[in-house]
Structure formats: C-alpha cells, structure tokens
Coordinates of C-alpha atoms and ligand atoms in Angstrom, one line a residue:
X1 CA 98.0 99.0 73.6
X2 CA 95.1 99.9 75.8
X3 CA 92.9 103.4 75.5
X4 CA 91.6 102.6 79.5
X5 CA 92.1 100.7 82.5
X6 CA 89.9 100.0 86.2
X7 CA 91.6 99.4 88.7
X8 CA 90.9 99.5 92.6
X9 CA 91.9 99.1 96.4
X10 CA 90.4 98.2 99.6
X11 CA 90.3 100.9 102.8
X12 CA 91.5 100.3 105.4
X13 CA 91.3 99.7 109.5
X14 CA 94.4 99.7 112.1
X15 CA 94.1 96.5 113.8
X16 CA 96.6 97.8 116.8
X17 CA 99.6 100.3 116.4
X18 CA 98.8 103.9 115.4
X19 CA 100.8 106.6 116.0
X20 CA 104.0 103.8 117.2
X21 CA 104.3 102.2 114.5
X22 CA 104.8 106.6 112.6
X23 CA 108.0 106.4 115.1
X24 CA 109.8 102.8 113.5
X25 CA 107.9 100.6 115.7
X26 CA 104.8 97.7 114.1
X27 CA 101.4 98.0 113.2
X28 CA 98.4 95.7 112.6
X29 CA 96.7 96.9 109.9
X30 CA 93.4 95.4 108.0
X31 CA 91.8 96.1 104.1
X32 CA 87.9 97.1 104.3
X33 CA 85.6 95.2 101.1
X34 CA 85.2 98.5 100.1
X35 CA 87.0 100.0 97.8
X36 CA 88.4 102.7 95.8
X37 CA 88.1 102.9 91.6
X38 CA 89.8 104.6 89.2
X39 CA 89.8 105.0 85.9
X40 CA 92.3 106.4 83.7
X41 CA 91.9 107.6 80.4
X42 CA 94.8 108.4 77.0
X43 CA 94.5 111.0 75.7
X44 CA 95.7 112.8 72.1
X45 CA 96.3 116.5 74.2
X46 CA 99.4 116.9 76.7
X47 CA 96.4 116.9 79.4
X48 CA 95.9 115.9 82.5
X49 CA 92.0 115.9 84.0
X50 CA 90.7 115.0 87.3
X51 CA 86.3 113.7 88.5
X52 CA 86.6 112.7 91.7
X53 CA 82.9 113.3 91.9
X54 CA 83.2 112.2 96.0
X55 CA 85.5 115.0 96.7
X56 CA 83.9 117.6 95.0
X57 CA 86.6 117.9 92.2
X58 CA 84.5 117.8 88.6
X59 CA 86.0 119.2 85.8
X60 CA 89.2 120.1 86.9
X61 CA 92.5 119.9 84.4
X62 CA 95.6 121.1 83.4
X63 CA 99.0 121.0 81.0
X64 CA 101.4 117.6 81.7
X65 CA 103.9 121.0 82.6
X66 CA 102.0 121.4 85.1
X67 CA 101.6 119.4 87.3
X68 CA 102.2 119.9 90.7
X69 CA 102.4 123.6 90.4
X70 CA 100.3 127.0 91.2
X71 CA 96.6 126.2 93.1
X72 CA 96.0 122.3 93.6
X73 CA 91.9 122.2 95.1
X74 CA 92.4 119.8 98.3
X75 CA 90.3 117.2 96.6
X76 CA 93.2 116.6 93.7
X77 CA 96.4 116.6 95.3
X78 CA 97.1 113.3 96.0
X79 CA 96.3 112.0 92.4
X80 CA 98.3 115.0 91.5
X81 CA 101.1 114.4 92.4
X82 CA 100.6 111.0 92.1
X83 CA 101.0 111.6 88.0
X84 CA 103.2 114.0 89.0
X85 CA 106.1 111.2 90.5
X86 CA 105.3 108.8 87.9
X87 CA 106.6 111.5 85.4
X88 CA 109.4 112.2 87.6
X89 CA 110.3 108.7 87.0
X90 CA 108.6 107.4 83.4
X91 CA 108.5 110.3 81.5
X92 CA 105.2 110.6 79.6
X93 CA 104.3 110.9 76.2
X94 CA 100.2 111.5 76.6
X95 CA 97.7 112.9 78.6
X96 CA 95.6 110.7 80.7
X97 CA 92.0 111.4 81.8
X98 CA 91.6 110.5 85.7
X99 CA 88.3 109.5 87.7
X100 CA 87.8 108.2 91.3
X101 CA 85.0 106.3 93.2
X102 CA 84.7 105.5 96.4
X103 CA 82.1 102.7 97.4
X104 CA 83.1 104.4 100.9
X105 CA 83.1 108.6 102.3
X106 CA 85.9 109.8 102.6
X107 CA 84.6 111.1 106.3
X108 CA 84.9 107.5 107.7
X109 CA 89.2 107.5 107.8
X110 CA 89.5 104.4 106.0
X111 CA 91.9 105.9 103.8
X112 CA 90.3 107.1 101.0
X113 CA 94.0 109.7 99.9
X114 CA 95.7 106.6 99.9
X115 CA 93.8 104.6 98.4
X116 CA 93.4 107.1 95.4
X117 CA 96.7 107.7 95.3
X118 CA 97.9 103.9 94.9
X119 CA 94.6 103.5 92.7
X120 CA 96.6 106.3 90.3
X121 CA 100.0 104.6 89.8
X122 CA 98.8 101.5 90.0
X123 CA 96.5 102.5 86.3
X124 CA 98.7 104.5 85.4
X125 CA 101.5 102.1 85.2
X126 CA 99.3 99.3 83.4
X127 CA 98.3 101.8 80.7
X128 CA 101.7 102.2 79.8
X129 CA 102.7 98.7 80.3
X130 CA 105.1 99.1 83.3
X131 CA 104.2 96.5 85.5
X132 CA 105.6 97.6 88.6
X133 CA 105.9 95.3 91.8
X134 CA 104.1 96.0 94.2
X135 CA 106.5 97.4 96.3
X136 CA 107.3 99.8 93.0
X137 CA 103.9 100.8 93.4
X138 CA 104.0 101.1 97.6
X139 CA 107.0 103.5 97.1
X140 CA 106.1 105.5 94.9
X141 CA 102.0 105.8 96.4
X142 CA 104.1 106.5 99.7
X143 CA 106.3 109.0 98.1
X144 CA 103.0 111.1 97.5
X145 CA 100.8 110.8 100.5
X146 CA 104.1 111.7 102.6
X147 CA 105.2 114.4 100.3
X148 CA 101.2 115.6 100.7
X149 CA 101.3 116.2 104.6
X150 CA 104.4 116.2 106.0
X151 CA 104.2 113.3 108.5
X152 CA 102.7 109.6 108.3
X153 CA 103.7 106.0 108.4
X154 CA 102.9 104.3 104.7
X155 CA 99.9 101.2 106.8
X156 CA 97.2 103.0 105.0
X157 CA 98.8 103.0 101.6
X158 CA 100.1 99.0 102.3
X159 CA 96.9 98.0 102.6
X160 CA 95.3 99.2 99.3
X161 CA 98.5 97.6 97.5
X162 CA 99.0 94.5 99.8
X163 CA 95.0 93.7 101.1
X164 CA 94.5 91.1 103.4
X165 CA 96.1 91.3 106.4
X166 CA 99.3 92.9 107.8
X167 CA 102.1 93.5 109.7
X168 CA 104.0 96.9 109.3
X169 CA 106.1 98.9 110.2
X170 CA 107.3 102.3 109.5
X171 CA 107.6 103.1 105.5
X172 CA 107.4 99.5 104.4
X173 CA 110.5 98.0 106.1
X174 CA 108.8 95.3 106.8
X175 CA 106.0 94.5 104.8
X176 CA 104.0 91.2 106.4
X177 CA 100.2 88.8 104.6
X178 CA 99.1 87.1 107.6
X179 CA 97.6 84.2 106.6
X180 CA 94.1 84.3 107.9
X181 CA 90.3 82.9 107.0
X182 CA 88.9 85.3 110.1
X183 CA 88.9 88.5 112.0
X184 CA 85.3 89.2 112.7
X185 CA 85.1 93.1 113.9
X186 CA 82.3 95.4 114.0
X187 CA 83.3 99.4 113.4
X188 CA 81.1 101.7 114.7
X189 CA 81.3 105.4 113.2
X190 CA 81.5 107.8 115.4
X191 CA 80.6 110.7 113.8
X192 CA 83.9 113.5 113.4
X193 CA 86.5 113.6 110.9
X194 CA 89.3 113.0 112.0
X195 CA 93.0 114.6 111.0
X196 CA 95.5 112.4 111.3
X197 CA 98.2 115.5 111.1
X198 CA 96.8 117.0 113.7
X199 CA 96.1 113.9 116.0
X200 CA 100.2 113.0 115.3
X201 CA 101.1 117.1 115.8
X202 CA 99.5 116.3 119.3
X203 CA 101.1 112.9 120.2
X204 CA 104.8 114.9 118.7
X205 CA 103.6 117.4 121.7
X206 CA 103.1 115.7 124.2
X207 CA 106.2 113.1 123.2
X208 CA 108.5 116.4 123.0
X209 CA 107.8 116.7 126.7
X210 CA 108.4 113.7 127.9
X211 CA 110.1 111.7 125.5
X212 CA 111.1 108.8 127.5
X213 CA 108.3 108.5 128.5
X214 CA 105.9 108.5 125.3
X215 CA 108.3 105.9 124.7
X216 CA 107.5 103.5 126.6
X217 CA 104.1 103.8 126.0
X218 CA 105.8 102.4 122.2
X219 CA 107.7 100.3 123.6
X220 CA 104.5 98.5 125.8
X221 CA 101.9 98.7 122.3
X222 CA 104.7 97.2 120.8
X223 CA 105.0 95.0 122.6
X224 CA 101.6 93.8 122.5
X225 CA 101.5 94.1 118.9
X226 CA 103.5 91.4 118.7
X227 CA 100.5 89.5 121.0
X228 CA 98.8 90.6 118.7
X229 CA 100.8 88.6 115.9
X230 CA 99.7 85.3 116.9
X231 CA 96.5 85.4 118.6
X232 CA 94.5 87.4 115.5
X233 CA 96.3 84.5 113.4
X234 CA 94.6 81.6 116.0
X235 CA 92.3 83.0 116.7
X236 CA 92.1 83.5 120.4
X237 CA 89.4 86.3 119.7
X238 CA 89.7 87.1 123.2
X239 CA 93.0 87.3 124.1
X240 CA 92.8 89.7 120.8
X241 CA 89.6 90.9 122.9
X242 CA 91.7 91.7 125.4
X243 CA 94.9 93.0 123.2
X244 CA 92.7 95.3 122.4
X245 CA 92.2 96.8 125.2
X246 CA 95.5 97.3 126.6
X247 CA 96.1 99.0 123.6
X248 CA 92.9 101.6 123.4
X249 CA 94.5 102.3 127.7
X250 CA 97.3 103.5 125.7
X251 CA 95.4 105.4 123.6
X252 CA 93.9 107.4 125.4
X253 CA 97.3 107.6 127.6
X254 CA 98.1 108.8 124.5
X255 CA 95.5 111.8 124.0
X256 CA 94.3 110.3 121.7
X257 CA 90.7 108.9 122.1
X258 CA 87.2 111.7 122.7
X259 CA 84.2 111.3 125.1
X260 CA 81.9 109.8 121.9
X261 CA 85.1 107.3 120.7
X262 CA 85.4 106.0 124.9
X263 CA 81.1 106.0 125.0
X264 CA 81.0 104.0 121.9
X265 CA 84.4 101.4 123.5
X266 CA 82.7 100.8 127.1
X267 CA 79.0 99.9 125.3
X268 CA 80.6 97.6 122.9
X269 CA 82.1 95.8 126.2
X270 CA 79.6 95.7 128.4
X271 CA 77.4 94.6 125.7
X272 CA 79.9 91.9 125.7
X273 CA 82.9 92.0 123.4
X274 CA 85.9 90.6 123.6
X275 CA 87.4 94.2 123.0
X276 CA 86.7 97.4 122.0
X277 CA 89.8 100.4 120.0
X278 CA 89.7 103.4 118.7
X279 CA 91.0 102.5 115.0
X280 CA 93.3 105.9 113.3
X281 CA 94.4 108.3 115.0
X282 CA 91.5 109.2 116.8
X283 CA 89.9 112.4 117.6
X284 CA 86.9 111.2 115.7
X285 CA 87.2 108.4 112.9
X286 CA 85.8 104.8 113.7
X287 CA 86.5 101.8 116.4
X288 CA 86.4 98.4 115.9
X289 CA 85.3 95.9 118.7
X290 CA 85.2 91.8 119.1
X291 CA 82.9 90.2 120.3
X292 CA 81.1 85.9 120.6
X293 CA 78.9 86.2 117.7
X294 CA 76.4 85.4 119.8
X295 CA 76.8 89.3 121.2
X296 CA 77.2 90.8 117.9
X297 CA 73.9 92.4 117.6
X298 CA 73.3 92.8 121.3
X299 CA 77.2 95.6 121.4
X300 CA 76.2 96.5 117.5
X301 CA 73.2 97.9 119.2
X302 CA 74.8 98.9 122.2
X303 CA 77.7 101.4 119.8
X304 CA 74.6 102.5 117.5
X305 CA 72.2 103.8 121.3
X306 CA 75.9 105.8 122.1
X307 CA 75.4 107.3 118.8
X308 CA 78.1 105.4 116.2
X309 CA 76.8 104.9 113.5
X310 CA 77.8 100.6 112.8
X311 CA 79.7 100.0 109.0
X312 CA 79.1 96.2 107.6
X313 CA 82.7 95.9 105.8
X314 CA 84.8 91.9 105.8
X315 CA 87.9 92.9 106.9
X316 CA 90.8 91.0 104.4
X317 CA 89.5 92.4 101.2
X318 CA 91.2 92.0 98.5
X319 CA 94.7 94.4 97.1
X320 CA 94.9 96.1 94.6
X321 CA 94.0 95.2 91.0
X322 CA 92.5 95.5 88.2
X323 CA 88.7 95.1 87.0
X324 CA 87.7 93.5 83.3
Ligands
LIG401 O1 94.1 108.6 110.7 P1 94.3 106.9 110.2 O2 93.3 106.3 110.3 O3 94.6 107.0 108.6 O4 95.7 106.8 110.8 C1 96.3 106.6 111.5 C2 97.4 106.2 112.2 C3 98.6 106.7 112.5 O5 99.5 105.8 113.1 C4 98.7 108.0 113.8 C5 99.8 107.6 111.6 C6 100.8 106.4 110.0 O6 100.9 106.9 109.5 O7 100.3 105.4 110.7

C-alpha cells in the first residue's frame, strides 16, 4: 500500500443561477485552473495532523477518536469533518497527516473550503484503496460542507470533483457536463471577502417577506440558465452576455450586489463587454465579464480603473486528479 497520495482540485466560478440554485433551481458553474492541493500521509499513530498554512493552521493534531469534537479552528474544520465523515462509513485503522496548499487566495470566493474537502476525501480514500466514484466523492464532500455551513447547493463541490463546466441542480440532483472548447471570461476581484451564508440569509429574509415575488425571480433565473446553456455551447457570446446582464438585474433585485461590484460591472460594459455580472453569493468576491477578443484589454483596464483586481484564469479546468 502507498504511504502517501497527493491530489488536486480546481476552484470555481459561478456563471449563472446563484441563489436560485439553493432552492431547487439549476445553475451553470465552471472550474478554474487555479487549484487546491492536498497530500495525505499514513501515520503509525492513531492521530490526525493538519498543516494548512494558507488558512493559518500548522502543527494541529488530535487523536482519531476526538475527530469532530471540541473546539476546531476555522481553518481545520472542513478537512477534519471530511475525515470524520469518511471514518463513519469506512473505519480508519491508521492515522493521517494532511497538508493542504492553494494556488488561489481563500479571499477570492473560488471555493477553497469545498476544494479542500474534496481533496481530503479523494486523497484519503485513494490511500485506503477504496476507489470511490465521482458521485460518491461528491456526496461525502457535500454532506461535509452542508454539515458545517448549514446552507448551500453543492455547486462548488461539484466543480471541484467533476471540473469542466456544469449544468447543476441543487444537491447534485443533476450534474451534467457541458462539452465546451472555449469560455473566455474576464474576472475582477472586488477586494472584499464575502460570507456566503450571510448572503444566503439576507436573501432568505426578503424571501420570507415576499415569498411569491422572490420565487418568481428564481423561476426567471431558471429560465435564463436554461437559455444560457446552449448559448455557451454554441459560443454565442452576445447572447451569453445579454443573459449575464439580465441575471445581474435579478441579483440586484435580490439585494446581493454592492456599489463596488456594480461599478466594476458598469465599467466593463461601458468598455465594450457583451455582458457582466457578479459571480457567487455577492456582497463582494468576484465579478465576471465576457467581451469580444479585441476589447478584452480595454475591459480589463476599465475594471481595474473601477478598483477591481484582474485575476487571470482559464475556465473549464480539469476536475479532481491524483498527482504523480
Ligand atoms: O459564495 P460562493 O461563491 O460560494 O457562491 C454562492 C452561491 C450561492 O448560490 C449563493 C450558494 C450556493 O451554495 O449555491
């Protein structure tokens, strides 16, 4: 049996359908080529050790029987609970040292928590020779993330496991890869870290007050997701851009855009983008824009001028893989 395994998983960007996807509607998500990595080593001691320098965890350890108990530092939660959930189904006969590192900042909203959960599950089960299917890795990782956050659709977990660009319905009811060759997005970071659960709760408050109004927004978002899917496959960028603008309008209506995100989005459109919208929960994190190749530079400059940081990524990246 191997003594150590390293795996990596991509980050993600939401293309269309955020928030609605929490409530049984579809979304479109793409994996990005900045990756999370985890190395898992077998230990003789019945112990869990974690080194996750990116989230300020070093020298963290506890016995396997203590997994999930006591005070868990924020940076250790996802990996530790992932290991606990594995142990519930597949009893562990030895300990593990897990080391994670990321090519992207956990501030961007690229899904570092989900990617580290997915990496942990894949690496530990590989090391134990369990050969889980992608769906089994997804289910265990989604259970872990939901157990910690309490809310969420699992779209970020799916992007980390499957990679590519996915049509995804809440909880993995549908996970359908789109066969794409190109999706040339421009990504701007707002400089503000957003908290997904806080934003979900803000929308929930509005939805509790105006249930039919908000549900009809979700239904309209579902309609545009379903139109965006073939348009993305056909590389009909003008249509995709138009739908991004419509989606952004609904996100404004849900109250999750910010002055800064909107300024970056308007600047991108003024500079010739086909369309632009926030990506993810809102309240900060990133916006995305789609522009004709000849206007790409001008759009990037306009976003930077509005205070955004351009993050250079490739979309449609490969899903989880074992590194040699
Ligand atoms: O905050 P992010 O980038 O993980 O995006 C959240 C998207 C939501 O639809 C609001 C939540 C979810 O889990 O789908």
